[in-house]
Structures are given as C-alpha cells and as structure tokens.
mmCIF file of C-alpha atoms in Angstrom:
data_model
loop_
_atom_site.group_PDB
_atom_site.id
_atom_site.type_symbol
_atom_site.label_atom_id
_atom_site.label_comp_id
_atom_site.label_asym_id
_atom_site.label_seq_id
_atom_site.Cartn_x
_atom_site.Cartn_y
_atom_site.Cartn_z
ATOM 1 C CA UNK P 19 4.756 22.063 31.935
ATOM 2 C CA UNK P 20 1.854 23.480 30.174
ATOM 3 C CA UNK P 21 0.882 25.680 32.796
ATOM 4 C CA UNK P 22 4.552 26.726 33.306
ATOM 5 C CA UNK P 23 5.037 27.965 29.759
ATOM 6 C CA UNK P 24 1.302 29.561 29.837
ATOM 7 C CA UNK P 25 2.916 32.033 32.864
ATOM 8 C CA UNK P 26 5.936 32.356 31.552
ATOM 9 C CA UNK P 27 4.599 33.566 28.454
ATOM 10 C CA UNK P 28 2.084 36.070 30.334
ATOM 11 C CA UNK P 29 5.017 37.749 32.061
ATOM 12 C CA UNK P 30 7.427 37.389 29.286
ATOM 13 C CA UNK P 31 6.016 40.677 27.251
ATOM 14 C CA UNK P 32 5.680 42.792 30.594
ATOM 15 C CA UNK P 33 9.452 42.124 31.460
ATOM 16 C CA UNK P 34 10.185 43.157 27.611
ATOM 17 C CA UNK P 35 7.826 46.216 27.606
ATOM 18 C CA UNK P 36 9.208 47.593 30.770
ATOM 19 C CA UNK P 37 12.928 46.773 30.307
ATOM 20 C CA UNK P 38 13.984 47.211 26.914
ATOM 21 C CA UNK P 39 11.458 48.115 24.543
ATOM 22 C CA UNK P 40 9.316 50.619 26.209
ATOM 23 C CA UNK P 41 12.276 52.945 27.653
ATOM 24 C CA UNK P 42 13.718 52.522 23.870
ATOM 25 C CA UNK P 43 10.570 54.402 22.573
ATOM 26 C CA UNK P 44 10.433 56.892 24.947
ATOM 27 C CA UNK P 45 13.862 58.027 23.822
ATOM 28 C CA UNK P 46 12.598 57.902 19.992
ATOM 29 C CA UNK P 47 9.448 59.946 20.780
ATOM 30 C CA UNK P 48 11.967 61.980 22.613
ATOM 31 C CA UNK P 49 14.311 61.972 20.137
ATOM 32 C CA UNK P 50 11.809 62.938 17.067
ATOM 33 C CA UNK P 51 10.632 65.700 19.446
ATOM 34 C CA UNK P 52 14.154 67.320 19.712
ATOM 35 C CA UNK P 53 14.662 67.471 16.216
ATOM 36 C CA UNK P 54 11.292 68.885 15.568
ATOM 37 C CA UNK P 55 11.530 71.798 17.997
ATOM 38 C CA UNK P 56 15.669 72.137 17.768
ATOM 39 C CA UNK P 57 17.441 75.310 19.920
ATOM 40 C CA UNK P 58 15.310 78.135 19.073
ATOM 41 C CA UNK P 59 11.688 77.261 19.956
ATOM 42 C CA UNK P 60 12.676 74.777 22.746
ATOM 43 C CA UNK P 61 9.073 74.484 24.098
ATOM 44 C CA UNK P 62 6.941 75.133 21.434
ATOM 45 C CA UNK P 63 4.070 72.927 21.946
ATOM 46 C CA UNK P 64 1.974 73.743 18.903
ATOM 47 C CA UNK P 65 4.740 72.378 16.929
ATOM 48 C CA UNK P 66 4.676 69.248 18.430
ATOM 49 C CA UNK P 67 0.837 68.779 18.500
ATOM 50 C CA UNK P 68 1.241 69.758 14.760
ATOM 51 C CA UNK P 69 3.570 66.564 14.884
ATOM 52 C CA UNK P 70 1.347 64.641 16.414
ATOM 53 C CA UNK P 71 -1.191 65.071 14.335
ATOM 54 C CA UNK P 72 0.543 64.448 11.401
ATOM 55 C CA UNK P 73 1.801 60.898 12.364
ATOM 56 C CA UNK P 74 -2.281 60.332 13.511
ATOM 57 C CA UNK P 75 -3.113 61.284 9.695
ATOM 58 C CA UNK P 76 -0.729 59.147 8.726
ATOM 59 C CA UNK P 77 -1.929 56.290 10.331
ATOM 60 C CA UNK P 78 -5.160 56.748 9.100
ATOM 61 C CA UNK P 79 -4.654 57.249 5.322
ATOM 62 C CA UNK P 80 -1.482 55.188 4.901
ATOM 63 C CA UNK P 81 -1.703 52.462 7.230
ATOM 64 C CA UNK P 82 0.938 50.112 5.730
ATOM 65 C CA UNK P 83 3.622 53.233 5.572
ATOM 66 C CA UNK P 84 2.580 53.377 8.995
ATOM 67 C CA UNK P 85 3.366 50.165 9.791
ATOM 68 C CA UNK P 86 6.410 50.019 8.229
ATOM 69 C CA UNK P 87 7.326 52.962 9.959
ATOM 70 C CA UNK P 88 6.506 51.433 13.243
ATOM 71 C CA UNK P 89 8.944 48.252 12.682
ATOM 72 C CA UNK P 90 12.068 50.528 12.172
ATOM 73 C CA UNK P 91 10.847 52.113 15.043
ATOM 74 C CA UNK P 92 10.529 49.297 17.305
ATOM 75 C CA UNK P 93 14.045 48.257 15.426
ATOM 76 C CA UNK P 94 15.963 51.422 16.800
ATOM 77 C CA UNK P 95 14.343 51.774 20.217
ATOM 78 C CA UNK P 96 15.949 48.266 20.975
ATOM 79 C CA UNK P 97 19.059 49.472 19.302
ATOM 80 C CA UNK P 98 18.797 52.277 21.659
ATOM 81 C CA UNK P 99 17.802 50.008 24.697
ATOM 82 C CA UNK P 100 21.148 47.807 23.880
ATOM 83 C CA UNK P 101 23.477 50.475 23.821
ATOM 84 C CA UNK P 102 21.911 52.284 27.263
ATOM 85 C CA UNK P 103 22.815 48.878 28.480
ATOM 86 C CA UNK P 104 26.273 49.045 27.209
ATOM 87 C CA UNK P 105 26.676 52.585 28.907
ATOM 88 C CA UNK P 106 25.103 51.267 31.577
ATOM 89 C CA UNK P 107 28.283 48.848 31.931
ATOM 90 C CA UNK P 108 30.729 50.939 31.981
ATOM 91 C CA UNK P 109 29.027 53.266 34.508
ATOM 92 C CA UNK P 110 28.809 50.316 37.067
ATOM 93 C CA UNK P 111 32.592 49.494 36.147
ATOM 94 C CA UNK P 112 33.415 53.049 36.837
ATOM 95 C CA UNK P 113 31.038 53.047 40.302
ATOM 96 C CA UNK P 114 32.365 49.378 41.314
ATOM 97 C CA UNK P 115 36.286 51.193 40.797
ATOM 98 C CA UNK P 116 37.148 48.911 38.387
ATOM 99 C CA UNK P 117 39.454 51.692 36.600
ATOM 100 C CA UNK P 118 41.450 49.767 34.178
ATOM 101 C CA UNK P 119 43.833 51.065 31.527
ATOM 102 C CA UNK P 120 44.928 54.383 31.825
ATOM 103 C CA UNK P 121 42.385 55.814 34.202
ATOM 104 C CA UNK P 122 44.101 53.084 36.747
ATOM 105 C CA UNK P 123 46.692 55.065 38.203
ATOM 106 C CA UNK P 124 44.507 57.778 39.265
ATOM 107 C CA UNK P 125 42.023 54.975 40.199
ATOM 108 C CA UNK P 126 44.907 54.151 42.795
ATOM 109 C CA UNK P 127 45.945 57.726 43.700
ATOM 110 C CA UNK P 128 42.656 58.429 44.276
ATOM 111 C CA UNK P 129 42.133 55.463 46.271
ATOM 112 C CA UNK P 130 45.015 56.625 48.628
ATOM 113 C CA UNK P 131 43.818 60.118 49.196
ATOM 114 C CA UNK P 132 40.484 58.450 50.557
ATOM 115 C CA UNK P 133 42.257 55.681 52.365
ATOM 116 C CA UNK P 134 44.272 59.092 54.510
ATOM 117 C CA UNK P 135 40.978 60.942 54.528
ATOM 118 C CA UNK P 136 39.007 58.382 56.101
ATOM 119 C CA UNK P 137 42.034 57.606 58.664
ATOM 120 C CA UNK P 138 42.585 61.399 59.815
ATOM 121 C CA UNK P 139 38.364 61.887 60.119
ATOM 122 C CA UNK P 140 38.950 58.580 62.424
ATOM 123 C CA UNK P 141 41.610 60.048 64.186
ATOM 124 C CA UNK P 142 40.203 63.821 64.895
ATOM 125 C CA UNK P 143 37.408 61.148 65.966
ATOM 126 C CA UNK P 144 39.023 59.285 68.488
ATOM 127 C CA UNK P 145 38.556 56.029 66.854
ATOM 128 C CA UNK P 146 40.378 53.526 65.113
ATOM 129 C CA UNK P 147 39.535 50.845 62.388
ATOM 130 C CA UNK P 148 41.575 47.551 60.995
ATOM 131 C CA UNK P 149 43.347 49.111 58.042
ATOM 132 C CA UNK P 150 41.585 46.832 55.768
ATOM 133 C CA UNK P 151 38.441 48.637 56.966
ATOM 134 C CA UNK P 152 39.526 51.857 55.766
ATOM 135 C CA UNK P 153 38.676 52.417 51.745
ATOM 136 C CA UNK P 154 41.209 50.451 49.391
ATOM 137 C CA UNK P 155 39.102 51.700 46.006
ATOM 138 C CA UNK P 156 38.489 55.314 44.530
ATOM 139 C CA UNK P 157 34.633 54.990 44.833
ATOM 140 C CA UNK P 158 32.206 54.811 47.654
ATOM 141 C CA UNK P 159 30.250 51.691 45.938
ATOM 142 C CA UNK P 160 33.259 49.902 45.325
ATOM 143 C CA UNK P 161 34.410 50.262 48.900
ATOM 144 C CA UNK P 162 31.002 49.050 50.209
ATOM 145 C CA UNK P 163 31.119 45.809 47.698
ATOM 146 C CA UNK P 164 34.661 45.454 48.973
ATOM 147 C CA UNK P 165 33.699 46.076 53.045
ATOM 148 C CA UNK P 166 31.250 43.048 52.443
ATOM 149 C CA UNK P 167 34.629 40.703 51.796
ATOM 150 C CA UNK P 168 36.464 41.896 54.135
ATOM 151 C CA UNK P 169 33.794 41.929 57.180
ATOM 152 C CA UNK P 170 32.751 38.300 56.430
ATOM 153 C CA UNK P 171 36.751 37.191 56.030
ATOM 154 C CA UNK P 172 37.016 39.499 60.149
ATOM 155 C CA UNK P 173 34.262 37.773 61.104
ATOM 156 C CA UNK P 174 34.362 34.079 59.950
ATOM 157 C CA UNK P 175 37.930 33.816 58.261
ATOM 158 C CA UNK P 176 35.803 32.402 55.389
ATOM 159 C CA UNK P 177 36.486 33.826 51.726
ATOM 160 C CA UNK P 178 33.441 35.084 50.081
ATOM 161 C CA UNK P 179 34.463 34.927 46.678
ATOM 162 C CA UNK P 180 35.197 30.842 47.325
ATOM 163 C CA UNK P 181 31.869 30.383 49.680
ATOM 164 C CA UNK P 182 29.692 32.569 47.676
ATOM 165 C CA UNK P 183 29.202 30.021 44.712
ATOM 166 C CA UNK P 184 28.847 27.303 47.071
ATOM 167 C CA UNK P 185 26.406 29.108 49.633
ATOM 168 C CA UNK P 186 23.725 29.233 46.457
ATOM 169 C CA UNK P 187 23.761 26.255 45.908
ATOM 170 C CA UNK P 188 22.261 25.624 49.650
ATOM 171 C CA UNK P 189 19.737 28.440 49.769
ATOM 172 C CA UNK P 190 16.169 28.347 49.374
ATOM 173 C CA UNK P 191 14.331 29.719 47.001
ATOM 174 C CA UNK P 192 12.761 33.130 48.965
ATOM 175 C CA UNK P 193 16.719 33.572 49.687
ATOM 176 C CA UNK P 194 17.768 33.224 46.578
ATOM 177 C CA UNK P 195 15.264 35.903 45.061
ATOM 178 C CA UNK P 196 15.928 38.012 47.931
ATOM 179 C CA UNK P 197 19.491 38.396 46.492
ATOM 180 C CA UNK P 198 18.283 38.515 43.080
ATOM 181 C CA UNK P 199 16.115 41.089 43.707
ATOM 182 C CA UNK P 200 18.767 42.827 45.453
ATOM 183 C CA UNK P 201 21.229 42.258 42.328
ATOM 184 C CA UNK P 202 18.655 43.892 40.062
ATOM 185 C CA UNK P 203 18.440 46.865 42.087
ATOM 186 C CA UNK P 204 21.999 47.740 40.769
ATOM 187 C CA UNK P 205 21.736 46.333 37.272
ATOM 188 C CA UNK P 206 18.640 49.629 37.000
ATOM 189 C CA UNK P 207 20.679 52.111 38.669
ATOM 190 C CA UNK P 208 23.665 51.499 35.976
ATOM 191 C CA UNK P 209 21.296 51.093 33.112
ATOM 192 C CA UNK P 210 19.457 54.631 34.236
ATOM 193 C CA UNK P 211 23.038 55.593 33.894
ATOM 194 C CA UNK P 212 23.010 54.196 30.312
ATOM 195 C CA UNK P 213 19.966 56.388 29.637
ATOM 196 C CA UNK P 214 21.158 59.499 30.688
ATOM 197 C CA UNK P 215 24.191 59.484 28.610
ATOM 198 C CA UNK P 216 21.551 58.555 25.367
ATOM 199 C CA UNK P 217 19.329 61.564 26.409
ATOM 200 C CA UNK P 218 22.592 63.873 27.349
ATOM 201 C CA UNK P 219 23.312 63.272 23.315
ATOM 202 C CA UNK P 220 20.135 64.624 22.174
ATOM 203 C CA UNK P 221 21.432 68.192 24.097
ATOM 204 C CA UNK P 222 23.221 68.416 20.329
ATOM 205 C CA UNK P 223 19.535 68.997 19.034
ATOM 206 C CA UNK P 224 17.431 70.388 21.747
ATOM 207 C CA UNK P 225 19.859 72.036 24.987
ATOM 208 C CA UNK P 226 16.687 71.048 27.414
ATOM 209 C CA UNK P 227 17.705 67.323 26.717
ATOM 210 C CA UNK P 228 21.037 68.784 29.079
ATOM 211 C CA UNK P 229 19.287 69.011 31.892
ATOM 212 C CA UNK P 230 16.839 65.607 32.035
ATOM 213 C CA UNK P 231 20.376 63.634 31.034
ATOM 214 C CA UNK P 232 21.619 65.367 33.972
ATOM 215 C CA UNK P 233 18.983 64.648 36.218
ATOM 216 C CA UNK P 234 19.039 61.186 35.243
ATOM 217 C CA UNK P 235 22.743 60.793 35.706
ATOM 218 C CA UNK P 236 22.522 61.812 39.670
ATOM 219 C CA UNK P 237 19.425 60.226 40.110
ATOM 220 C CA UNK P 238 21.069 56.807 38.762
ATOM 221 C CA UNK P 239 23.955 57.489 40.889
ATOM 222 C CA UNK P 240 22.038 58.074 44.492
ATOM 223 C CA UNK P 241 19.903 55.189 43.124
ATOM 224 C CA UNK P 242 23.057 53.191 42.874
ATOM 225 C CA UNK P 243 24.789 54.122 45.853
ATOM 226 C CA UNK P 244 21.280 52.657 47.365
ATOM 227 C CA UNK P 245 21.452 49.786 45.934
ATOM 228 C CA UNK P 246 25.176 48.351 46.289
ATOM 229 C CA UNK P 247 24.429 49.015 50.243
ATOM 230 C CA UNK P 248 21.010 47.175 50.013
ATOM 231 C CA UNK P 249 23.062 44.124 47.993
ATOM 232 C CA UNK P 250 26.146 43.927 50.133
ATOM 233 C CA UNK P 251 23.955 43.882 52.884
ATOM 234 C CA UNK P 252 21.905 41.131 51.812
ATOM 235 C CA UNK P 253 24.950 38.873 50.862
ATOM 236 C CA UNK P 254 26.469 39.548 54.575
ATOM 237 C CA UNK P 255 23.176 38.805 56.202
ATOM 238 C CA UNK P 256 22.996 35.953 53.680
ATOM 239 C CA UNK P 257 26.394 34.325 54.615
ATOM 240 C CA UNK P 258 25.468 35.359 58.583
ATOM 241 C CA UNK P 259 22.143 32.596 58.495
ATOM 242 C CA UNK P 260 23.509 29.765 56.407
ATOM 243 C CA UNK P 261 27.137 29.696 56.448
ATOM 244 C CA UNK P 262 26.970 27.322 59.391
ATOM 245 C CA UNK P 263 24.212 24.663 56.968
ATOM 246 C CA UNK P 264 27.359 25.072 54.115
ATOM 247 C CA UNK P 265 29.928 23.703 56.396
ATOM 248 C CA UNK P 266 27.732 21.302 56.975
ATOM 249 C CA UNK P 267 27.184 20.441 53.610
ATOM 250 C CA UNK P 268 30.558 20.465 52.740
ATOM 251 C CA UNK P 269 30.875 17.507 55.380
ATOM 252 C CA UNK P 270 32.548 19.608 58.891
ATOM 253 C CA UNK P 271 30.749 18.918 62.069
ATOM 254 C CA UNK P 272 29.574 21.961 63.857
ATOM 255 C CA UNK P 273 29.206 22.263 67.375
ATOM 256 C CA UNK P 274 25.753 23.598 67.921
ATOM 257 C CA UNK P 275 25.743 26.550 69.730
ATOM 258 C CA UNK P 276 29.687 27.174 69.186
ATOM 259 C CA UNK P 277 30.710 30.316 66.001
ATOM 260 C CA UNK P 278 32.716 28.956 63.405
ATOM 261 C CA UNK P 279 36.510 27.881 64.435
ATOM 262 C CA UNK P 280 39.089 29.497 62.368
ATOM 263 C CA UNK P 281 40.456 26.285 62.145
ATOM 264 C CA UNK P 282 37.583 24.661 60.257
ATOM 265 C CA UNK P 283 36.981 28.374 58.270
ATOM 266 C CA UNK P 284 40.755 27.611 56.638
ATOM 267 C CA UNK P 285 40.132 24.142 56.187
ATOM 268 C CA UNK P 286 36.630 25.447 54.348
ATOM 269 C CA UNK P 287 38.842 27.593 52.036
ATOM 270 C CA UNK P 288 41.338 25.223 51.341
ATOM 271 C CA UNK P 289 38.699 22.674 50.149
ATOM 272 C CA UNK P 290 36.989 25.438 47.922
ATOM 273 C CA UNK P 291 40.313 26.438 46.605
ATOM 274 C CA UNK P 292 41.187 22.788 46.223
ATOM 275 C CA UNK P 293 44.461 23.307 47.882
ATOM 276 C CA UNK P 294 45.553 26.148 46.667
ATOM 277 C CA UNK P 295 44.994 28.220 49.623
ATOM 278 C CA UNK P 296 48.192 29.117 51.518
ATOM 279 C CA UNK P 297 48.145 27.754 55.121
ATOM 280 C CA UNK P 298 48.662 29.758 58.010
ATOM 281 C CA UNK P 299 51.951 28.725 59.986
#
C-alpha cells in the first residue's frame, strides 16, 4: 500500500501540471500579454520583454507581493482550466449530435438532408446499405458513435448499450486501458475545443488571439473526428474478442467454433434488460 500511494503520488502532479493547471497558465501569460500589447502594436516585442522584466524585478525586490500574486494566479488559471472544460462539454454534445432544445429541430432536419445525401451518393454508386446504416444524426462523430450500435446489434443481435456495462466487467486490465485510453482521446479533442473558445475571447483585446482560437477550434475538431473513429473502433473490436467469454459468464453454453445464435443474443438482452426487452414473434 505504501508503495502504491508513493507512485500514485509521483504521477499525481504530472497529470495536474499537464491537464489543468499548466494549460490554465498559458492562457494567463497569454492573457496578460493581450492586454499589454492591445490592437495597435499587436507584435510589439519590446513591450512585452519590458513586461517581463518588470514581473522578474518584482520577484526580486518584493518577493511576498510576488507570491501573493502567484496564488491568484494559480487561482484563475484553474478557473480558466474548469470552464475550458465546461466548453469543452458542450462542444462534444454538439459533435456527438446531441442537439437538444431549440437547436433540435434543425438537429433533425439536418439529420435528414444527410440521411438523402448519403443514399443518392450510394445510389449514383451502385450500392446499397441497410437503412439503419445510412446517417440518423446531423454530425459525422455522432453517426460513427451511432454505426458502432448498430453494426454490433447486425452482427450479433446483441445491444451494446445493455452488454457494454457487463462486457467491463469481464475484461482484462490491458483491455480495459486500451478503451480508456481510447476514451481520453476524445475527452482532449473537446477540451482543445474548450480552449479555443477561452483564447477566441481574448480577440476582444488583441485580434491575433482570432486566429490561434481558430486554429485551435479545427485542430480540436479533426482531432476529434480522429478520435470518436479510434474509440468506436476499439469498443467494436472489443465486443468482437470477448462477447463470446460474457455469454459465458452470464451462464449460456456456447458451441465452440459456432457465432452467436440470435436466439441466445435475445435471450442475452432480455436478461440484461431484466425482461423488459420485447420478444420477437
């Protein structure tokens, strides 16, 4: 136990450093930096070595000021941090197509004119799809999160929002951080998201702060669109290997050898669903 809190609290500070506090104060140096050089000397660098030098004076000959200085800044960079991270949520929600409110109608129309798209480039194409194939929400991510459902209910008749629960609780441990790892990989993407909308507000002080939010903002989205591919692969592959060792620890006998019936997939659901799962006729 002693050696387990001695790691934990060795990695503890990295983890903080790199994903809340040390993002945080990049956006207050950049921050002080914006108001010090404003709109109309945008890259005047002797202004902000004059900066620097005065905090380095200050450090020297008023040490405690200093310090003080340094908590409230520590203070506001994981303010900052918390609300990138709040941005950061919504962006996923918007990516994911969770539209809700009144952005949800034209989270539906918009779903439909892709869902018609996608079947006429399929058609000039010469090849057809399952309808529930085709895309049933207005973004790409959220269609490629929602193609992971539907290929493992085509394939298996298995549910993955009932098996997925259940299916960690069999993995290993390399599995398991395998999808973690995969997990995380979007969680970043939406909180560089976060970011850019915090740097897009310092444009109101210094217009070159525009075009980094900017940057940032497509760079978290082509990150993201990365990622939710990378994740929904994983948890296909995942449910692929050891869906068979879940029916098996849910107590069905497997023929070895033999794919999963779809009479023992529905009797899988209806067990996870405790019943509640309507049965075929």
């Amino acid at each position: 136990m002693t050696t387990l809190i001695s790691e934990l609290t060795k990695r503890l500070p990295d983890r903080w450093l790199a994903g809340a506090l040390g993002p945080g104060l990049l956006w207050l140096v950049l921050a002080v930096v914006a108001g010090a050089l404003g709109h109309g000397r945008p890259f005047d660098t002797r202004r902000v070595a004059d900066l620097a030098q005065r905090a380095g004076e200050l450090i020297n000959r008023r040490p405690a000021e200093a310090v003080v200085l340094g908590a409230l800044g520590i203070a506001a960079a994981l303010l900052m941090s918390a609300l990138a991270r709040v941005f950061g949520s919504a962006a996923r929600a918007v990516w994911h197509g969770r539209w809700r409110g009144p952005a949800a109608p034209a989270g539906r129309w918009w779903a439909g004119v892709r869902a018609r798209r996608a079947a006429r480039s399929l058609t000039r194409a010469g090849t057809t799809l399952p309808k529930a194939y085709l895309p049933t929400t207005p973004t790409w991510i959220g269609d490629r999160l929602q193609l992971a459902d539907t290929r493992v209910d085509a394939q298996y008749g298995l549910s993955l929002a009932l098996v997925w629960p259940r299916l960690w609780q069999v993995l290993d441990a390399d599995t398991r951080a395998l999808v973690q790892q995969a997990r995380a990989r979007v969680d970043l993407a939406s909180t560089l998201a976060g970011w850019s909308v915090c740097v897009l507000a310092l444009s109101a002080l210094w217009w070159p702060a525009a075009v980094a939010g900017v940057v940032l903002l497509v760079a978290s989205w082509q990150r993201a669109r990365t990622a939710a591919d990378v994740f929904a692969a994983t948890v296909e592959s995942t449910v692929d290997v050891h869906h068979r060792a879940l029916a098996t620890a849910l107590g069905f006998s497997l023929v070895e050898g033999e794919p999963l019936s779809p009479e023992a997939a529905d009797a899988i659901n209806d067990q996870l669903d405790k019943g509640a799962t309507p049965q075929p006729r």
